[in-house]
Amino acid sequence: PIRAHLSPVLPPSRRGVSRRDHHAREIRAGLAHLQELADAVQFLAVDTDTCVIATTDLEACWTHAGPVLEKALHEVAALEVRIDPDMPRVRIDERCLSRAVLSLLVNAGEAMPRERPRELARGLLRAGVTDGGTAAYIEVADNGIGMTDEVRRRAFDPYFTTKIRGIGSGLGLPIVRSIVARAAGRVEVGAQPGLGPPHRQRLRVDTSHPGPA
């Protein structure tokens, strides 16, 4: 309702913008940011059962979603993808997994210094099996600016962000953790020399679907 009543007040052109119009535009920009936050909160609050009971073939998932997901990085960094052969199915819905990976790739792209040439900016997405074959991991790392200890400690706090208002909502990593937790997995922030702190998603292997022979 606020946006609906505000729109008729604003002139169709930016020419000759008065002080009143300037403030009206700032109000509309603030409302747009609040709408983004509200949408993200709604996503967090939804009990997505499919994130728990569905299973996904990681290689097939990347085949389907990879061309779209990697666009989160293509303008600022080259993305290397390493998915171990014969990966078992994992207990998470493909749509939810794609949403989580997208958030991590967006973060990786935003961590790149804007003055760094694209050919020197690198992102890495890697997937494999761990814990004796009982779990799978998916991690995203980059050679961006990295995290301080304080930022790492607060990385999953809702609304915490190091970005300016209107660019960062502070809900990307909390959403990732929520998605993975619904699939009985967990998210870790580690450290890897020379490639920034990777965000690793650890997911359970679906033993009811044996891997490729």
GROMACS .gro file of C-alpha atoms in nm:
model
  213
    1PRO     CA    1   0.000   0.000   0.000
    2ILE     CA    2   0.283   0.244   0.076
    3ARG     CA    3   0.440   0.186  -0.264
    4ALA     CA    4   0.103   0.214  -0.438
    5HIS     CA    5   0.035   0.555  -0.282
    6LEU     CA    6   0.392   0.673  -0.336
    7SER     CA    7   0.405   0.604  -0.711
    8PRO     CA    8   0.154   0.874  -0.817
    9VAL     CA    9   0.354   1.131  -0.619
   10LEU     CA   10   0.674   1.071  -0.815
   11PRO     CA   11   0.722   1.247  -1.150
   12PRO     CA   12   0.781   1.022  -1.455
   13SER     CA   13   1.117   1.188  -1.526
   14ARG     CA   14   1.423   1.267  -1.315
   15ARG     CA   15   1.450   1.614  -1.475
   16GLY     CA   16   1.400   1.897  -1.234
   17VAL     CA   17   1.369   1.668  -0.932
   18SER     CA   18   1.267   1.870  -0.628
   19ARG     CA   19   1.380   1.807  -0.274
   20ARG     CA   20   1.044   1.647  -0.201
   21ASP     CA   21   1.076   1.416  -0.501
   22HIS     CA   22   1.427   1.322  -0.394
   23HIS     CA   23   1.302   1.213  -0.053
   24ALA     CA   24   1.013   1.026  -0.213
   25ARG     CA   25   1.255   0.831  -0.431
   26GLU     CA   26   1.468   0.748  -0.127
   27ILE     CA   27   1.157   0.618   0.050
   28ARG     CA   28   1.075   0.398  -0.248
   29ALA     CA   29   1.433   0.262  -0.257
   30GLY     CA   30   1.410   0.184   0.114
   31LEU     CA   31   1.080   0.006   0.062
   32ALA     CA   32   1.232  -0.205  -0.215
   33HIS     CA   33   1.511  -0.311   0.020
   34LEU     CA   34   1.259  -0.399   0.292
   35GLN     CA   35   1.066  -0.608   0.037
   36GLU     CA   36   1.382  -0.806  -0.041
   37LEU     CA   37   1.436  -0.870   0.329
   38ALA     CA   38   1.074  -0.975   0.376
   39ASP     CA   39   1.095  -1.217   0.083
   40ALA     CA   40   1.410  -1.374   0.225
   41VAL     CA   41   1.254  -1.407   0.571
   42GLN     CA   42   0.952  -1.577   0.417
   43PHE     CA   43   1.183  -1.823   0.242
   44LEU     CA   44   1.351  -1.901   0.574
   45ALA     CA   45   1.016  -1.952   0.747
   46VAL     CA   46   0.871  -2.193   0.493
   47ASP     CA   47   0.886  -2.557   0.603
   48THR     CA   48   1.008  -2.704   0.274
   49ASP     CA   49   0.954  -3.076   0.328
   50THR     CA   50   1.107  -3.163  -0.007
   51CYS     CA   51   1.442  -3.033   0.120
   52VAL     CA   52   1.439  -3.325   0.363
   53ILE     CA   53   1.294  -3.623   0.177
   54ALA     CA   54   1.410  -3.575  -0.182
   55THR     CA   55   1.742  -3.697  -0.321
   56THR     CA   56   1.969  -3.550  -0.585
   57ASP     CA   57   2.232  -3.673  -0.828
   58LEU     CA   58   2.501  -3.405  -0.796
   59GLU     CA   59   2.647  -3.455  -1.142
   60ALA     CA   60   2.303  -3.439  -1.304
   61CYS     CA   61   2.212  -3.139  -1.090
   62TRP     CA   62   2.515  -2.948  -1.213
   63THR     CA   63   2.440  -3.046  -1.572
   64HIS     CA   64   2.092  -2.895  -1.534
   65ALA     CA   65   2.162  -2.595  -1.315
   66GLY     CA   66   2.534  -2.525  -1.370
   67PRO     CA   67   2.502  -2.302  -1.679
   68VAL     CA   68   2.269  -2.074  -1.482
   69LEU     CA   69   2.447  -2.089  -1.145
   70GLU     CA   70   2.791  -2.011  -1.282
   71LYS     CA   71   2.659  -1.681  -1.421
   72ALA     CA   72   2.682  -1.553  -1.062
   73LEU     CA   73   3.059  -1.546  -1.118
   74HIS     CA   74   3.119  -1.521  -1.490
   75GLU     CA   75   3.169  -1.144  -1.502
   76VAL     CA   76   3.420  -1.124  -1.216
   77ALA     CA   77   3.593  -1.462  -1.188
   78ALA     CA   78   3.655  -1.795  -1.359
   79LEU     CA   79   3.484  -2.090  -1.191
   80GLU     CA   80   3.648  -2.432  -1.171
   81VAL     CA   81   3.417  -2.725  -1.099
   82ARG     CA   82   3.543  -3.055  -0.958
   83ILE     CA   83   3.281  -3.322  -0.893
   84ASP     CA   84   3.428  -3.659  -0.800
   85PRO     CA   85   3.323  -3.942  -1.034
   86ASP     CA   86   3.066  -4.195  -0.914
   87MET     CA   87   2.917  -3.958  -0.660
   88PRO     CA   88   2.626  -4.114  -0.468
   89ARG     CA   89   2.291  -3.945  -0.446
   90VAL     CA   90   2.254  -3.702  -0.157
   91ARG     CA   91   1.952  -3.639   0.064
   92ILE     CA   92   1.844  -3.294  -0.048
   93ASP     CA   93   1.603  -3.160  -0.305
   94GLU     CA   94   1.770  -3.041  -0.627
   95ARG     CA   95   1.590  -2.706  -0.623
   96CYS     CA   96   1.693  -2.637  -0.264
   97LEU     CA   97   2.052  -2.743  -0.331
   98SER     CA   98   2.071  -2.513  -0.633
   99ARG     CA   99   1.942  -2.225  -0.421
  100ALA     CA  100   2.211  -2.286  -0.157
  101VAL     CA  101   2.492  -2.315  -0.412
  102LEU     CA  102   2.374  -1.996  -0.584
  103SER     CA  103   2.401  -1.803  -0.256
  104LEU     CA  104   2.756  -1.928  -0.203
  105LEU     CA  105   2.860  -1.841  -0.558
  106VAL     CA  106   2.711  -1.492  -0.525
  107ASN     CA  107   2.911  -1.443  -0.205
  108ALA     CA  108   3.226  -1.563  -0.380
  109GLY     CA  109   3.173  -1.312  -0.660
  110GLU     CA  110   3.112  -1.027  -0.419
  111ALA     CA  111   3.432  -1.113  -0.231
  112MET     CA  112   3.644  -1.032  -0.537
  113PRO     CA  113   3.818  -0.692  -0.532
  114ARG     CA  114   3.675  -0.493  -0.822
  115GLU     CA  115   4.022  -0.382  -0.932
  116ARG     CA  116   4.140  -0.742  -0.975
  117PRO     CA  117   4.152  -0.861  -1.339
  118ARG     CA  118   3.908  -1.142  -1.411
  119GLU     CA  119   4.187  -1.376  -1.521
  120LEU     CA  120   4.336  -1.353  -1.169
  121ALA     CA  121   4.004  -1.403  -0.986
  122ARG     CA  122   3.916  -1.766  -0.922
  123GLY     CA  123   3.627  -1.956  -0.775
  124LEU     CA  124   3.617  -2.327  -0.699
  125LEU     CA  125   3.319  -2.557  -0.656
  126ARG     CA  126   3.415  -2.904  -0.541
  127ALA     CA  127   3.208  -3.209  -0.444
  128GLY     CA  128   3.315  -3.545  -0.305
  129VAL     CA  129   3.252  -3.814  -0.047
  130THR     CA  130   3.370  -3.805   0.313
  131ASP     CA  131   3.324  -3.986   0.646
  132GLY     CA  132   3.394  -4.326   0.494
  133GLY     CA  133   3.134  -4.284   0.223
  134THR     CA  134   2.847  -4.202   0.461
  135ALA     CA  135   2.833  -3.833   0.371
  136ALA     CA  136   2.898  -3.604   0.077
  137TYR     CA  137   3.035  -3.252   0.077
  138ILE     CA  138   2.996  -2.958  -0.156
  139GLU     CA  139   3.221  -2.659  -0.103
  140VAL     CA  140   3.266  -2.321  -0.265
  141ALA     CA  141   3.593  -2.131  -0.224
  142ASP     CA  142   3.744  -1.821  -0.380
  143ASN     CA  143   4.061  -1.614  -0.377
  144GLY     CA  144   3.878  -1.297  -0.279
  145ILE     CA  145   3.930  -1.073   0.022
  146GLY     CA  146   3.847  -1.348   0.272
  147MET     CA  147   3.695  -1.309   0.618
  148THR     CA  148   3.822  -1.169   0.943
  149ASP     CA  149   3.773  -1.379   1.254
  150GLU     CA  150   3.486  -1.151   1.358
  151VAL     CA  151   3.310  -1.183   1.022
  152ARG     CA  152   3.357  -1.560   1.026
  153ARG     CA  153   3.210  -1.578   1.375
  154ARG     CA  154   2.901  -1.382   1.270
  155ALA     CA  155   2.869  -1.515   0.915
  156PHE     CA  156   2.544  -1.700   0.985
  157ASP     CA  157   2.379  -1.430   1.198
  158PRO     CA  158   2.059  -1.312   1.024
  159TYR     CA  159   2.092  -0.960   0.880
  160PHE     CA  160   2.467  -0.941   0.946
  161THR     CA  161   2.642  -0.814   0.633
  162THR     CA  162   2.962  -0.637   0.541
  163LYS     CA  163   2.799  -0.488   0.230
  164ILE     CA  164   2.631  -0.151   0.205
  165ARG     CA  165   2.254  -0.126   0.241
  166GLY     CA  166   2.068  -0.216  -0.074
  167ILE     CA  167   2.338  -0.461  -0.186
  168GLY     CA  168   2.356  -0.706   0.101
  169SER     CA  169   2.061  -0.835   0.303
  170GLY     CA  170   2.262  -1.043   0.549
  171LEU     CA  171   2.038  -1.343   0.480
  172GLY     CA  172   2.232  -1.536   0.213
  173LEU     CA  173   2.431  -1.761   0.447
  174PRO     CA  174   2.147  -1.806   0.699
  175ILE     CA  175   1.933  -1.929   0.410
  176VAL     CA  176   2.208  -2.172   0.307
  177ARG     CA  177   2.230  -2.306   0.662
  178SER     CA  178   1.852  -2.338   0.685
  179ILE     CA  179   1.833  -2.535   0.360
  180VAL     CA  180   2.112  -2.772   0.456
  181ALA     CA  181   1.981  -2.819   0.810
  182ARG     CA  182   1.643  -2.928   0.671
  183ALA     CA  183   1.831  -3.197   0.482
  184ALA     CA  184   1.997  -3.312   0.807
  185GLY     CA  185   2.331  -3.168   0.698
  186ARG     CA  186   2.550  -2.887   0.820
  187VAL     CA  187   2.746  -2.592   0.683
  188GLU     CA  188   3.104  -2.518   0.782
  189VAL     CA  189   3.330  -2.219   0.722
  190GLY     CA  190   3.689  -2.335   0.698
  191ALA     CA  191   4.021  -2.198   0.586
  192GLN     CA  192   4.228  -2.298   0.288
  193PRO     CA  193   4.564  -2.128   0.224
  194GLY     CA  194   4.566  -1.929  -0.099
  195LEU     CA  195   4.200  -1.979  -0.185
  196GLY     CA  196   4.003  -1.799   0.084
  197PRO     CA  197   3.776  -1.959   0.345
  198PRO     CA  198   3.556  -2.222   0.176
  199HIS     CA  199   3.193  -2.272   0.273
  200ARG     CA  200   3.140  -2.647   0.289
  201GLN     CA  201   2.799  -2.811   0.287
  202ARG     CA  202   2.804  -3.161   0.434
  203LEU     CA  203   2.508  -3.376   0.334
  204ARG     CA  204   2.407  -3.732   0.405
  205VAL     CA  205   2.440  -3.993   0.133
  206ASP     CA  206   2.120  -4.165   0.027
  207THR     CA  207   2.202  -4.535   0.072
  208SER     CA  208   1.874  -4.639  -0.089
  209HIS     CA  209   2.012  -4.526  -0.426
  210PRO     CA  210   2.340  -4.704  -0.496
  211GLY     CA  211   2.598  -4.513  -0.695
  212PRO     CA  212   2.693  -4.595  -1.052
  213ALA     CA  213   2.848  -4.937  -1.106
   0.00000   0.00000   0.00000
